[in-house]
PDB file of C-alpha atoms in Angstrom:
ATOM      1  CA  MET A 778      16.707  15.092 -34.173  1.00 75.00           C
ATOM      2  CA  THR A 779      18.773  13.056 -31.616  1.00 86.00           C
ATOM      3  CA  ASP A 780      19.949  14.284 -28.289  1.00 93.00           C
ATOM      4  CA  SER A 781      21.140  12.131 -25.297  1.00 94.00           C
ATOM      5  CA  PHE A 782      22.588  12.552 -22.473  1.00 93.00           C
ATOM      6  CA  TYR A 783      24.340  10.151 -19.826  1.00 94.00           C
ATOM      7  CA  PRO A 784      25.305  11.943 -16.441  1.00 91.00           C
ATOM      8  CA  VAL A 785      28.488  11.248 -14.411  1.00 89.00           C
ATOM      9  CA  ILE A 786      26.856   9.576 -11.302  1.00 88.00           C
ATOM     10  CA  THR A 787      28.758  10.803  -7.985  1.00 87.00           C
ATOM     11  CA  LYS A 788      27.019  11.319  -5.001  1.00 86.00           C
ATOM     12  CA  GLU A 789      23.581  10.876  -6.679  1.00 88.00           C
ATOM     13  CA  LYS A 790      24.104   6.992  -5.716  1.00 90.00           C
ATOM     14  CA  SER A 791      22.637   8.000  -2.089  1.00 90.00           C
ATOM     15  CA  LEU A 792      19.359   9.317  -3.602  1.00 93.00           C
ATOM     16  CA  PRO A 793      16.285   7.598  -3.760  1.00 93.00           C
ATOM     17  CA  PHE A 794      15.944   8.227  -7.361  1.00 92.00           C
ATOM     18  CA  TYR A 795      18.713   9.519 -10.072  1.00 95.00           C
ATOM     19  CA  LEU A 796      19.024   9.586 -13.654  1.00 95.00           C
ATOM     20  CA  THR A 797      21.402   7.315 -15.608  1.00 95.00           C
ATOM     21  CA  GLY A 798      20.390   8.666 -19.027  1.00 95.00           C
ATOM     22  CA  ILE A 799      17.954  10.711 -20.792  1.00 97.00           C
ATOM     23  CA  GLY A 800      17.291  11.637 -24.602  1.00 96.00           C
ATOM     24  CA  ILE A 801      15.167  12.705 -27.496  1.00 97.00           C
ATOM     25  CA  THR A 802      15.625  10.254 -30.234  1.00 96.00           C
ATOM     26  CA  ASN A 803      14.194  10.583 -33.735  1.00 94.00           C
ATOM     27  CA  PRO A 804      14.294   8.311 -35.533  1.00 94.00           C
ATOM     28  CA  GLU A 805      14.511   5.782 -32.655  1.00 94.00           C
ATOM     29  CA  TYR A 806      16.562   3.045 -33.182  1.00 93.00           C
ATOM     30  CA  HIS A 807      15.818  -0.875 -33.509  1.00 96.00           C
ATOM     31  CA  ILE A 808      16.489  -1.667 -29.891  1.00 95.00           C
ATOM     32  CA  LYS A 809      16.891  -5.579 -28.806  1.00 96.00           C
ATOM     33  CA  ARG A 810      17.539  -6.539 -25.235  1.00 96.00           C
ATOM     34  CA  ASP A 811      17.513 -10.043 -24.104  1.00 95.00           C
ATOM     35  CA  ILE A 812      18.286  -9.284 -20.550  1.00 95.00           C
ATOM     36  CA  GLY A 813      16.714  -5.927 -20.433  1.00 94.00           C
ATOM     37  CA  LEU A 814      18.522  -2.978 -18.689  1.00 95.00           C
ATOM     38  CA  THR A 815      20.049  -2.632 -15.246  1.00 95.00           C
ATOM     39  CA  SER A 816      17.846   0.689 -14.822  1.00 97.00           C
ATOM     40  CA  HIS A 817      14.252   1.561 -14.867  1.00 98.00           C
ATOM     41  CA  GLN A 818      12.799   3.004 -17.871  1.00 98.00           C
ATOM     42  CA  PHE A 819      10.151   5.084 -19.720  1.00 98.00           C
ATOM     43  CA  LEU A 820       9.723   5.498 -23.439  1.00 98.00           C
ATOM     44  CA  LEU A 821       7.160   7.976 -24.197  1.00 98.00           C
ATOM     45  CA  THR A 822       5.892   8.322 -28.066  1.00 97.00           C
ATOM     46  CA  LYS A 823       6.162  12.015 -29.367  1.00 96.00           C
ATOM     47  CA  SER A 824       5.282  10.976 -33.017  1.00 96.00           C
ATOM     48  CA  GLY A 825       5.309   8.190 -35.824  1.00 96.00           C
ATOM     49  CA  ALA A 826       5.016   4.767 -34.675  1.00 97.00           C
ATOM     50  CA  GLY A 827       7.103   1.857 -33.076  1.00 97.00           C
ATOM     51  CA  VAL A 828       6.587  -1.636 -32.963  1.00 97.00           C
ATOM     52  CA  LEU A 829       7.170  -3.533 -29.056  1.00 97.00           C
ATOM     53  CA  LYS A 830       7.839  -7.155 -28.784  1.00 96.00           C
ATOM     54  CA  LEU A 831       7.397  -7.893 -25.105  1.00 93.00           C
ATOM     55  CA  GLU A 832       6.304 -11.296 -23.209  1.00 88.00           C
ATOM     56  CA  GLN A 833       5.405 -12.718 -26.745  1.00 87.00           C
ATOM     57  CA  LYS A 834       3.196  -9.700 -27.312  1.00 91.00           C
ATOM     58  CA  VAL A 835       3.203  -7.262 -30.289  1.00 95.00           C
ATOM     59  CA  LEU A 836       2.061  -3.842 -29.278  1.00 95.00           C
ATOM     60  CA  ILE A 837       2.002  -0.603 -31.703  1.00 96.00           C
ATOM     61  CA  LEU A 838       3.371   2.418 -29.732  1.00 97.00           C
ATOM     62  CA  LYS A 839       1.702   5.857 -31.139  1.00 96.00           C
ATOM     63  CA  PRO A 840       2.017   9.317 -30.110  1.00 96.00           C
ATOM     64  CA  GLY A 841       0.705   9.868 -26.500  1.00 95.00           C
ATOM     65  CA  ASP A 842       1.540   5.986 -25.707  1.00 96.00           C
ATOM     66  CA  ILE A 843       4.040   5.632 -22.822  1.00 97.00           C
ATOM     67  CA  LEU A 844       5.774   2.539 -21.747  1.00 97.00           C
ATOM     68  CA  TYR A 845       7.439   1.567 -18.495  1.00 98.00           C
ATOM     69  CA  LEU A 846      10.069  -1.213 -18.292  1.00 97.00           C
ATOM     70  CA  PRO A 847      11.789  -2.705 -14.880  1.00 97.00           C
ATOM     71  CA  PRO A 848      15.298  -3.704 -14.813  1.00 96.00           C
ATOM     72  CA  HIS A 849      16.039  -7.070 -16.575  1.00 95.00           C
ATOM     73  CA  PHE A 850      13.105  -7.304 -18.667  1.00 95.00           C
ATOM     74  CA  SER A 851      13.477  -8.901 -22.105  1.00 96.00           C
ATOM     75  CA  HIS A 852      12.315  -6.593 -24.795  1.00 97.00           C
ATOM     76  CA  GLU A 853      12.515  -5.238 -28.384  1.00 97.00           C
ATOM     77  CA  TYR A 854      11.547  -2.313 -30.042  1.00 97.00           C
ATOM     78  CA  PHE A 855      11.866  -0.612 -33.583  1.00 97.00           C
ATOM     79  CA  PRO A 856      10.181   2.087 -35.804  1.00 97.00           C
ATOM     80  CA  GLN A 857       7.249   0.457 -37.698  1.00 95.00           C
ATOM     81  CA  ASN A 858       7.748   2.992 -40.839  1.00 89.00           C
ATOM     82  CA  GLY A 859      11.040   4.406 -40.277  1.00 85.00           C
ATOM     83  CA  ASP A 860       9.491   7.661 -38.465  1.00 91.00           C
ATOM     84  CA  TRP A 861       9.381   7.400 -34.635  1.00 97.00           C
ATOM     85  CA  GLN A 862      10.317  10.097 -32.271  1.00 97.00           C
ATOM     86  CA  THR A 863      10.755   9.129 -28.584  1.00 98.00           C
ATOM     87  CA  PHE A 864      11.574  10.817 -25.394  1.00 98.00           C
ATOM     88  CA  TRP A 865      12.902   8.395 -22.969  1.00 98.00           C
ATOM     89  CA  LEU A 866      15.021   7.939 -19.847  1.00 98.00           C
ATOM     90  CA  VAL A 867      16.528   5.576 -17.541  1.00 97.00           C
ATOM     91  CA  PHE A 868      17.110   5.636 -13.812  1.00 97.00           C
ATOM     92  CA  ARG A 869      18.285   3.873 -10.735  1.00 96.00           C
ATOM     93  CA  GLY A 870      18.114   4.667  -6.934  1.00 94.00           C
ATOM     94  CA  GLU A 871      18.717   3.634  -3.291  1.00 89.00           C
ATOM     95  CA  ASN A 872      15.916   0.968  -2.938  1.00 90.00           C
ATOM     96  CA  ILE A 873      14.344   1.755  -5.880  1.00 94.00           C
ATOM     97  CA  ASP A 874      13.007  -1.547  -6.820  1.00 93.00           C
ATOM     98  CA  SER A 875      10.677  -1.412  -3.431  1.00 94.00           C
ATOM     99  CA  LEU A 876      10.108   2.218  -4.161  1.00 94.00           C
ATOM    100  CA  MET A 877       8.588   1.641  -7.673  1.00 96.00           C
ATOM    101  CA  LYS A 878       6.739  -1.276  -6.783  1.00 93.00           C
ATOM    102  CA  ASN A 879       4.799   0.584  -3.991  1.00 91.00           C
ATOM    103  CA  LEU A 880       4.215   3.440  -6.489  1.00 92.00           C
ATOM    104  CA  GLY A 881       2.490   0.802  -8.505  1.00 90.00           C
ATOM    105  CA  PHE A 882       5.330   0.254 -11.070  1.00 95.00           C
ATOM    106  CA  GLU A 883       5.881  -3.562 -10.271  1.00 91.00           C
ATOM    107  CA  LYS A 884       5.775  -5.042 -13.993  1.00 94.00           C
ATOM    108  CA  PRO A 885       5.905  -3.645 -17.671  1.00 96.00           C
ATOM    109  CA  LEU A 886       3.396  -0.835 -18.178  1.00 95.00           C
ATOM    110  CA  PHE A 887       1.809   0.574 -21.177  1.00 93.00           C
ATOM    111  CA  TYR A 888      -0.795   3.360 -21.576  1.00 93.00           C
ATOM    112  CA  SER A 889      -2.279   5.795 -23.770  1.00 93.00           C
ATOM    113  CA  PHE A 890      -2.476   9.387 -22.689  1.00 91.00           C
ATOM    114  CA  MET A 891      -5.037  11.906 -24.041  1.00 86.00           C
ATOM    115  CA  GLU A 892      -3.880  14.969 -25.634  1.00 85.00           C
ATOM    116  CA  ASN A 893      -3.733  17.242 -22.772  1.00 85.00           C
ATOM    117  CA  ASN A 894      -2.076  14.889 -20.532  1.00 90.00           C
ATOM    118  CA  PHE A 895       0.508  14.003 -23.015  1.00 93.00           C
ATOM    119  CA  GLN A 896       1.417  17.642 -23.147  1.00 93.00           C
ATOM    120  CA  THR A 897       1.772  17.696 -19.345  1.00 95.00           C
ATOM    121  CA  VAL A 898       4.111  14.849 -19.273  1.00 96.00           C
ATOM    122  CA  GLU A 899       5.914  16.233 -22.371  1.00 96.00           C
ATOM    123  CA  SER A 900       6.534  19.461 -20.547  1.00 96.00           C
ATOM    124  CA  SER A 901       7.698  17.826 -17.276  1.00 97.00           C
ATOM    125  CA  PHE A 902      10.168  15.605 -19.418  1.00 97.00           C
ATOM    126  CA  LEU A 903      11.721  18.432 -21.417  1.00 96.00           C
ATOM    127  CA  ARG A 904      12.313  20.551 -18.026  1.00 95.00           C
ATOM    128  CA  LEU A 905      14.094  17.440 -16.758  1.00 96.00           C
ATOM    129  CA  PHE A 906      15.929  16.769 -19.960  1.00 96.00           C
ATOM    130  CA  LYS A 907      17.172  20.782 -19.964  1.00 94.00           C
ATOM    131  CA  LEU A 908      18.111  20.566 -16.107  1.00 94.00           C
ATOM    132  CA  SER A 909      19.965  16.965 -16.684  1.00 92.00           C
ATOM    133  CA  LYS A 910      22.976  18.757 -19.038  1.00 85.00           C
ATOM    134  CA  ASN A 911      24.278  20.679 -15.755  1.00 84.00           C
ATOM    135  CA  HIS A 912      26.428  18.662 -13.703  1.00 75.00           C
ATOM    136  CA  TYR A 913      25.865  20.634 -10.644  1.00 73.00           C
ATOM    137  CA  GLU A 914      22.170  19.845 -10.366  1.00 83.00           C
ATOM    138  CA  GLY A 915      21.882  16.233  -9.481  1.00 84.00           C
ATOM    139  CA  GLU A 916      19.634  16.884  -6.694  1.00 89.00           C
ATOM    140  CA  LYS A 917      17.269  18.873  -8.429  1.00 92.00           C
ATOM    141  CA  CYS A 918      17.299  16.383 -11.351  1.00 93.00           C
ATOM    142  CA  SER A 919      16.313  13.667  -8.706  1.00 94.00           C
ATOM    143  CA  LEU A 920      13.360  15.960  -7.554  1.00 94.00           C
ATOM    144  CA  LEU A 921      12.191  16.456 -11.226  1.00 96.00           C
ATOM    145  CA  LEU A 922      12.518  12.703 -11.747  1.00 97.00           C
ATOM    146  CA  TYR A 923      10.440  11.819  -8.903  1.00 96.00           C
ATOM    147  CA  ASP A 924       7.914  14.545 -10.104  1.00 96.00           C
ATOM    148  CA  TYR A 925       7.687  13.151 -13.313  1.00 97.00           C
ATOM    149  CA  ILE A 926       7.254   9.435 -11.997  1.00 97.00           C
ATOM    150  CA  LEU A 927       4.327  10.653  -9.647  1.00 95.00           C
ATOM    151  CA  LEU A 928       2.701  12.667 -12.378  1.00 95.00           C
ATOM    152  CA  ILE A 929       2.625   9.558 -14.465  1.00 95.00           C
ATOM    153  CA  ARG A 930       1.500   7.672 -11.678  1.00 93.00           C
ATOM    154  CA  LYS A 931      -1.328  10.003 -11.025  1.00 89.00           C
ATOM    155  CA  LEU A 932      -2.565  10.041 -14.519  1.00 89.00           C
ATOM    156  CA  ILE A 933      -2.574   6.392 -15.144  1.00 87.00           C
ATOM    157  CA  PHE A 934      -3.820   5.293 -11.912  1.00 81.00           C
ATOM    158  CA  SER A 935      -6.467   8.107 -11.392  1.00 70.00           C
ATOM    159  CA  ASP A 936      -8.021   6.776 -14.571  1.00 52.00           C
ATOM    160  CA  GLU A 937      -7.807   3.278 -13.862  1.00 48.00           C
ATOM    161  CA  LYS A 938      -9.220   3.181 -10.218  1.00 51.00           C
ATOM    162  CA  THR A 939     -12.091   5.612 -10.506  1.00 65.00           C
ATOM    163  CA  VAL A 940     -13.989   5.120  -7.197  1.00 75.00           C
ATOM    164  CA  HIS A 941     -17.090   3.030  -7.372  1.00 85.00           C
ATOM    165  CA  PRO A 942     -20.209   5.236  -6.512  1.00 89.00           C
ATOM    166  CA  GLY A 943     -20.933   2.294  -4.060  1.00 92.00           C
ATOM    167  CA  VAL A 944     -17.288   3.040  -2.544  1.00 92.00           C
ATOM    168  CA  LYS A 945     -17.866   6.634  -2.302  1.00 91.00           C
ATOM    169  CA  SER A 946     -21.231   6.183  -0.285  1.00 94.00           C
ATOM    170  CA  ALA A 947     -19.570   3.848   2.210  1.00 94.00           C
ATOM    171  CA  LEU A 948     -17.098   6.163   2.538  1.00 94.00           C
ATOM    172  CA  PHE A 949     -19.689   9.087   3.283  1.00 93.00           C
ATOM    173  CA  LEU A 950     -21.143   6.696   5.782  1.00 95.00           C
ATOM    174  CA  MET A 951     -17.982   6.341   7.735  1.00 95.00           C
ATOM    175  CA  GLU A 952     -17.080   9.777   7.430  1.00 93.00           C
ATOM    176  CA  ARG A 953     -20.435  10.738   9.216  1.00 93.00           C
ATOM    177  CA  ASN A 954     -20.202   7.889  11.566  1.00 95.00           C
ATOM    178  CA  TYR A 955     -16.805   6.732  12.371  1.00 94.00           C
ATOM    179  CA  MET A 956     -17.615   6.692  16.096  1.00 94.00           C
ATOM    180  CA  GLU A 957     -20.392   4.145  15.674  1.00 95.00           C
ATOM    181  CA  ASP A 958     -20.194   0.218  15.495  1.00 93.00           C
ATOM    182  CA  LEU A 959     -20.415  -0.070  11.946  1.00 95.00           C
ATOM    183  CA  THR A 960     -20.507  -3.526  10.391  1.00 96.00           C
ATOM    184  CA  ILE A 961     -19.542  -4.683   6.864  1.00 96.00           C
ATOM    185  CA  GLU A 962     -23.168  -5.416   6.539  1.00 96.00           C
ATOM    186  CA  GLN A 963     -24.205  -1.705   6.878  1.00 96.00           C
ATOM    187  CA  LEU A 964     -21.586  -0.351   4.666  1.00 96.00           C
ATOM    188  CA  SER A 965     -22.443  -2.929   1.936  1.00 95.00           C
ATOM    189  CA  LYS A 966     -25.985  -2.043   2.249  1.00 95.00           C
ATOM    190  CA  ALA A 967     -25.135   1.655   1.815  1.00 95.00           C
ATOM    191  CA  ALA A 968     -22.870   0.935  -1.144  1.00 94.00           C
ATOM    192  CA  GLY A 969     -25.987  -1.296  -2.466  1.00 95.00           C
ATOM    193  CA  LEU A 970     -23.912  -3.972  -3.062  1.00 94.00           C
ATOM    194  CA  SER A 971     -23.549  -7.698  -1.861  1.00 95.00           C
ATOM    195  CA  VAL A 972     -20.938  -7.915   1.131  1.00 95.00           C
ATOM    196  CA  GLN A 973     -18.363  -9.865  -0.974  1.00 95.00           C
ATOM    197  CA  HIS A 974     -18.832  -7.827  -3.970  1.00 94.00           C
ATOM    198  CA  PHE A 975     -18.422  -4.423  -1.678  1.00 94.00           C
ATOM    199  CA  CYS A 976     -15.186  -5.993   0.167  1.00 94.00           C
ATOM    200  CA  ARG A 977     -13.705  -6.890  -3.098  1.00 92.00           C
ATOM    201  CA  ILE A 978     -14.361  -3.310  -4.982  1.00 90.00           C
ATOM    202  CA  PHE A 979     -13.604  -0.999  -1.953  1.00 92.00           C
ATOM    203  CA  LYS A 980     -10.216  -2.989  -1.383  1.00 89.00           C
ATOM    204  CA  LYS A 981      -9.508  -2.463  -5.320  1.00 83.00           C
ATOM    205  CA  SER A 982     -10.479   1.394  -4.882  1.00 82.00           C
ATOM    206  CA  MET A 983      -8.675   2.162  -1.592  1.00 85.00           C
ATOM    207  CA  GLY A 984      -6.072  -0.592  -1.240  1.00 83.00           C
ATOM    208  CA  MET A 985      -7.132  -1.901   2.075  1.00 90.00           C
ATOM    209  CA  ARG A 986     -10.473  -3.901   3.620  1.00 94.00           C
ATOM    210  CA  PRO A 987     -13.501  -1.819   4.584  1.00 96.00           C
ATOM    211  CA  LEU A 988     -12.995  -2.005   8.314  1.00 96.00           C
ATOM    212  CA  GLU A 989      -9.228  -1.247   8.113  1.00 95.00           C
ATOM    213  CA  PHE A 990     -10.143   2.227   6.534  1.00 94.00           C
ATOM    214  CA  LEU A 991     -12.715   2.400   9.427  1.00 96.00           C
ATOM    215  CA  ALA A 992      -9.829   1.831  12.018  1.00 95.00           C
ATOM    216  CA  LYS A 993      -7.405   4.217  10.385  1.00 94.00           C
ATOM    217  CA  LYS A 994     -10.367   6.724  10.356  1.00 94.00           C
ATOM    218  CA  ARG A 995     -10.629   6.277  14.007  1.00 95.00           C
ATOM    219  CA  ILE A 996      -6.858   6.695  14.750  1.00 95.00           C
ATOM    220  CA  SER A 997      -6.798   9.973  12.221  1.00 93.00           C
ATOM    221  CA  VAL A 998      -9.431  11.596  14.501  1.00 93.00           C
ATOM    222  CA  ALA A 999      -7.959  10.492  17.568  1.00 93.00           C
ATOM    223  CA  LYS A1000      -4.698  11.964  16.798  1.00 92.00           C
ATOM    224  CA  THR A1001      -6.300  15.168  16.409  1.00 90.00           C
ATOM    225  CA  LEU A1002      -8.249  15.045  19.418  1.00 92.00           C
ATOM    226  CA  LEU A1003      -5.078  14.045  21.391  1.00 90.00           C
ATOM    227  CA  GLU A1004      -3.355  17.448  20.482  1.00 86.00           C
ATOM    228  CA  LYS A1005      -5.970  19.052  22.644  1.00 82.00           C
ATOM    229  CA  GLN A1006      -4.879  19.132  26.337  1.00 77.00           C
ATOM    230  CA  GLU A1007      -8.434  19.057  27.529  1.00 83.00           C
ATOM    231  CA  PHE A1008      -9.422  15.465  26.605  1.00 88.00           C
ATOM    232  CA  SER A1009      -8.074  12.273  28.611  1.00 91.00           C
ATOM    233  CA  ILE A1010      -7.037   9.126  26.616  1.00 93.00           C
ATOM    234  CA  ALA A1011     -10.176   7.324  27.513  1.00 93.00           C
ATOM    235  CA  GLN A1012     -12.461  10.538  26.282  1.00 94.00           C
ATOM    236  CA  VAL A1013     -10.680  10.231  22.868  1.00 94.00           C
ATOM    237  CA  GLY A1014     -11.083   6.796  22.782  1.00 94.00           C
ATOM    238  CA  GLN A1015     -14.448   6.862  23.203  1.00 94.00           C
ATOM    239  CA  ALA A1016     -14.868   9.724  21.084  1.00 95.00           C
ATOM    240  CA  VAL A1017     -13.654   7.885  18.013  1.00 95.00           C
ATOM    241  CA  GLY A1018     -15.750   4.657  18.766  1.00 95.00           C
ATOM    242  CA  TYR A1019     -13.605   2.869  21.297  1.00 95.00           C
ATOM    243  CA  LYS A1020     -15.716   2.142  24.664  1.00 91.00           C
ATOM    244  CA  ASP A1021     -12.659  -0.174  25.890  1.00 93.00           C
ATOM    245  CA  LEU A1022      -9.626   2.036  26.759  1.00 93.00           C
ATOM    246  CA  ASN A1023      -7.217  -1.023  26.447  1.00 94.00           C
ATOM    247  CA  TYR A1024      -8.386  -1.997  22.947  1.00 95.00           C
ATOM    248  CA  PHE A1025      -8.116   1.441  21.714  1.00 94.00           C
ATOM    249  CA  GLY A1026      -4.461   1.608  22.827  1.00 93.00           C
ATOM    250  CA  ILE A1027      -3.470  -1.714  21.245  1.00 94.00           C
ATOM    251  CA  VAL A1028      -5.390  -0.539  17.783  1.00 94.00           C
ATOM    252  CA  PHE A1029      -3.319   2.933  18.263  1.00 94.00           C
ATOM    253  CA  ARG A1030      -0.076   1.119  18.647  1.00 93.00           C
ATOM    254  CA  SER A1031      -0.381  -1.115  15.780  1.00 93.00           C
ATOM    255  CA  GLN A1032      -1.113   1.859  13.501  1.00 92.00           C
ATOM    256  CA  GLU A1033       1.411   4.777  14.826  1.00 91.00           C
ATOM    257  CA  GLY A1034       3.965   2.148  16.774  1.00 92.00           C
ATOM    258  CA  ILE A1035       3.519   4.043  19.868  1.00 92.00           C
ATOM    259  CA  ALA A1036       0.821   4.379  22.920  1.00 92.00           C
ATOM    260  CA  PRO A1037      -1.718   7.199  22.664  1.00 92.00           C
ATOM    261  CA  SER A1038      -0.441   8.469  25.931  1.00 90.00           C
ATOM    262  CA  LEU A1039       3.234   8.988  24.479  1.00 89.00           C
ATOM    263  CA  TRP A1040       1.824  10.373  21.409  1.00 84.00           C
ATOM    264  CA  LYS A1041      -0.148  12.681  23.225  1.00 82.00           C
ATOM    265  CA  LYS A1042       2.754  13.774  25.490  1.00 77.00           C
ATOM    266  CA  ASN A1043       5.126  14.457  22.411  1.00 76.00           C
ATOM    267  CA  GLN A1044       2.715  16.980  20.662  1.00 66.00           C
TER     268      GLN A1044
END
């Protein structure tokens, strides 16, 4: 069975994500795009197998495999033995390139789902595929498309970025003692790692440096305390580890873009 749909794009152009095409293809065609597509693309293998040529590499796409391709990326794929069923979709959006980059989709990506995860992704795709044929549901399609992208992101990156036990130990120490002057040495000791190794794996796991995370934790708690009128700005600063009121204000403004006094006033 081959069934594809290309919606008429009208007001959807202003949305962060919108479909430009979606389909189920069986058997998949031989596709060769020297300059890639103008849209972002996901290609999910349902059954059979396909051959992918990408960046001078040859990969075999098997059931449960998903491929992400950014726009303007040269690629070629075709059925391995004539039997290859795919679920595919292509999409664009307002500022889509930066949005996808921030979600972790900066370059071509290939991933193999476990069976239960594949079924979840398949169900999400089929809901979107069904709704896409309703010409009056462009905004709902955008929402389901976003859900689909976030689902794939969660399944892929939660597997790849399992938090190291040492990082968990350091996070536990910060959670309980954020108001103290914790040092990198103390955190790395709690993690059972050298300072250099600890800093490297912490940033890989959390996307930021350890002391940067500590500062964000302090400001997060400070915002909760600022909502309570019985605490002054100075008291809040001291409660989260900043004895110098001016420095507390500098850190707060750098993260929130507003002085703690104004933030408190607007609550």
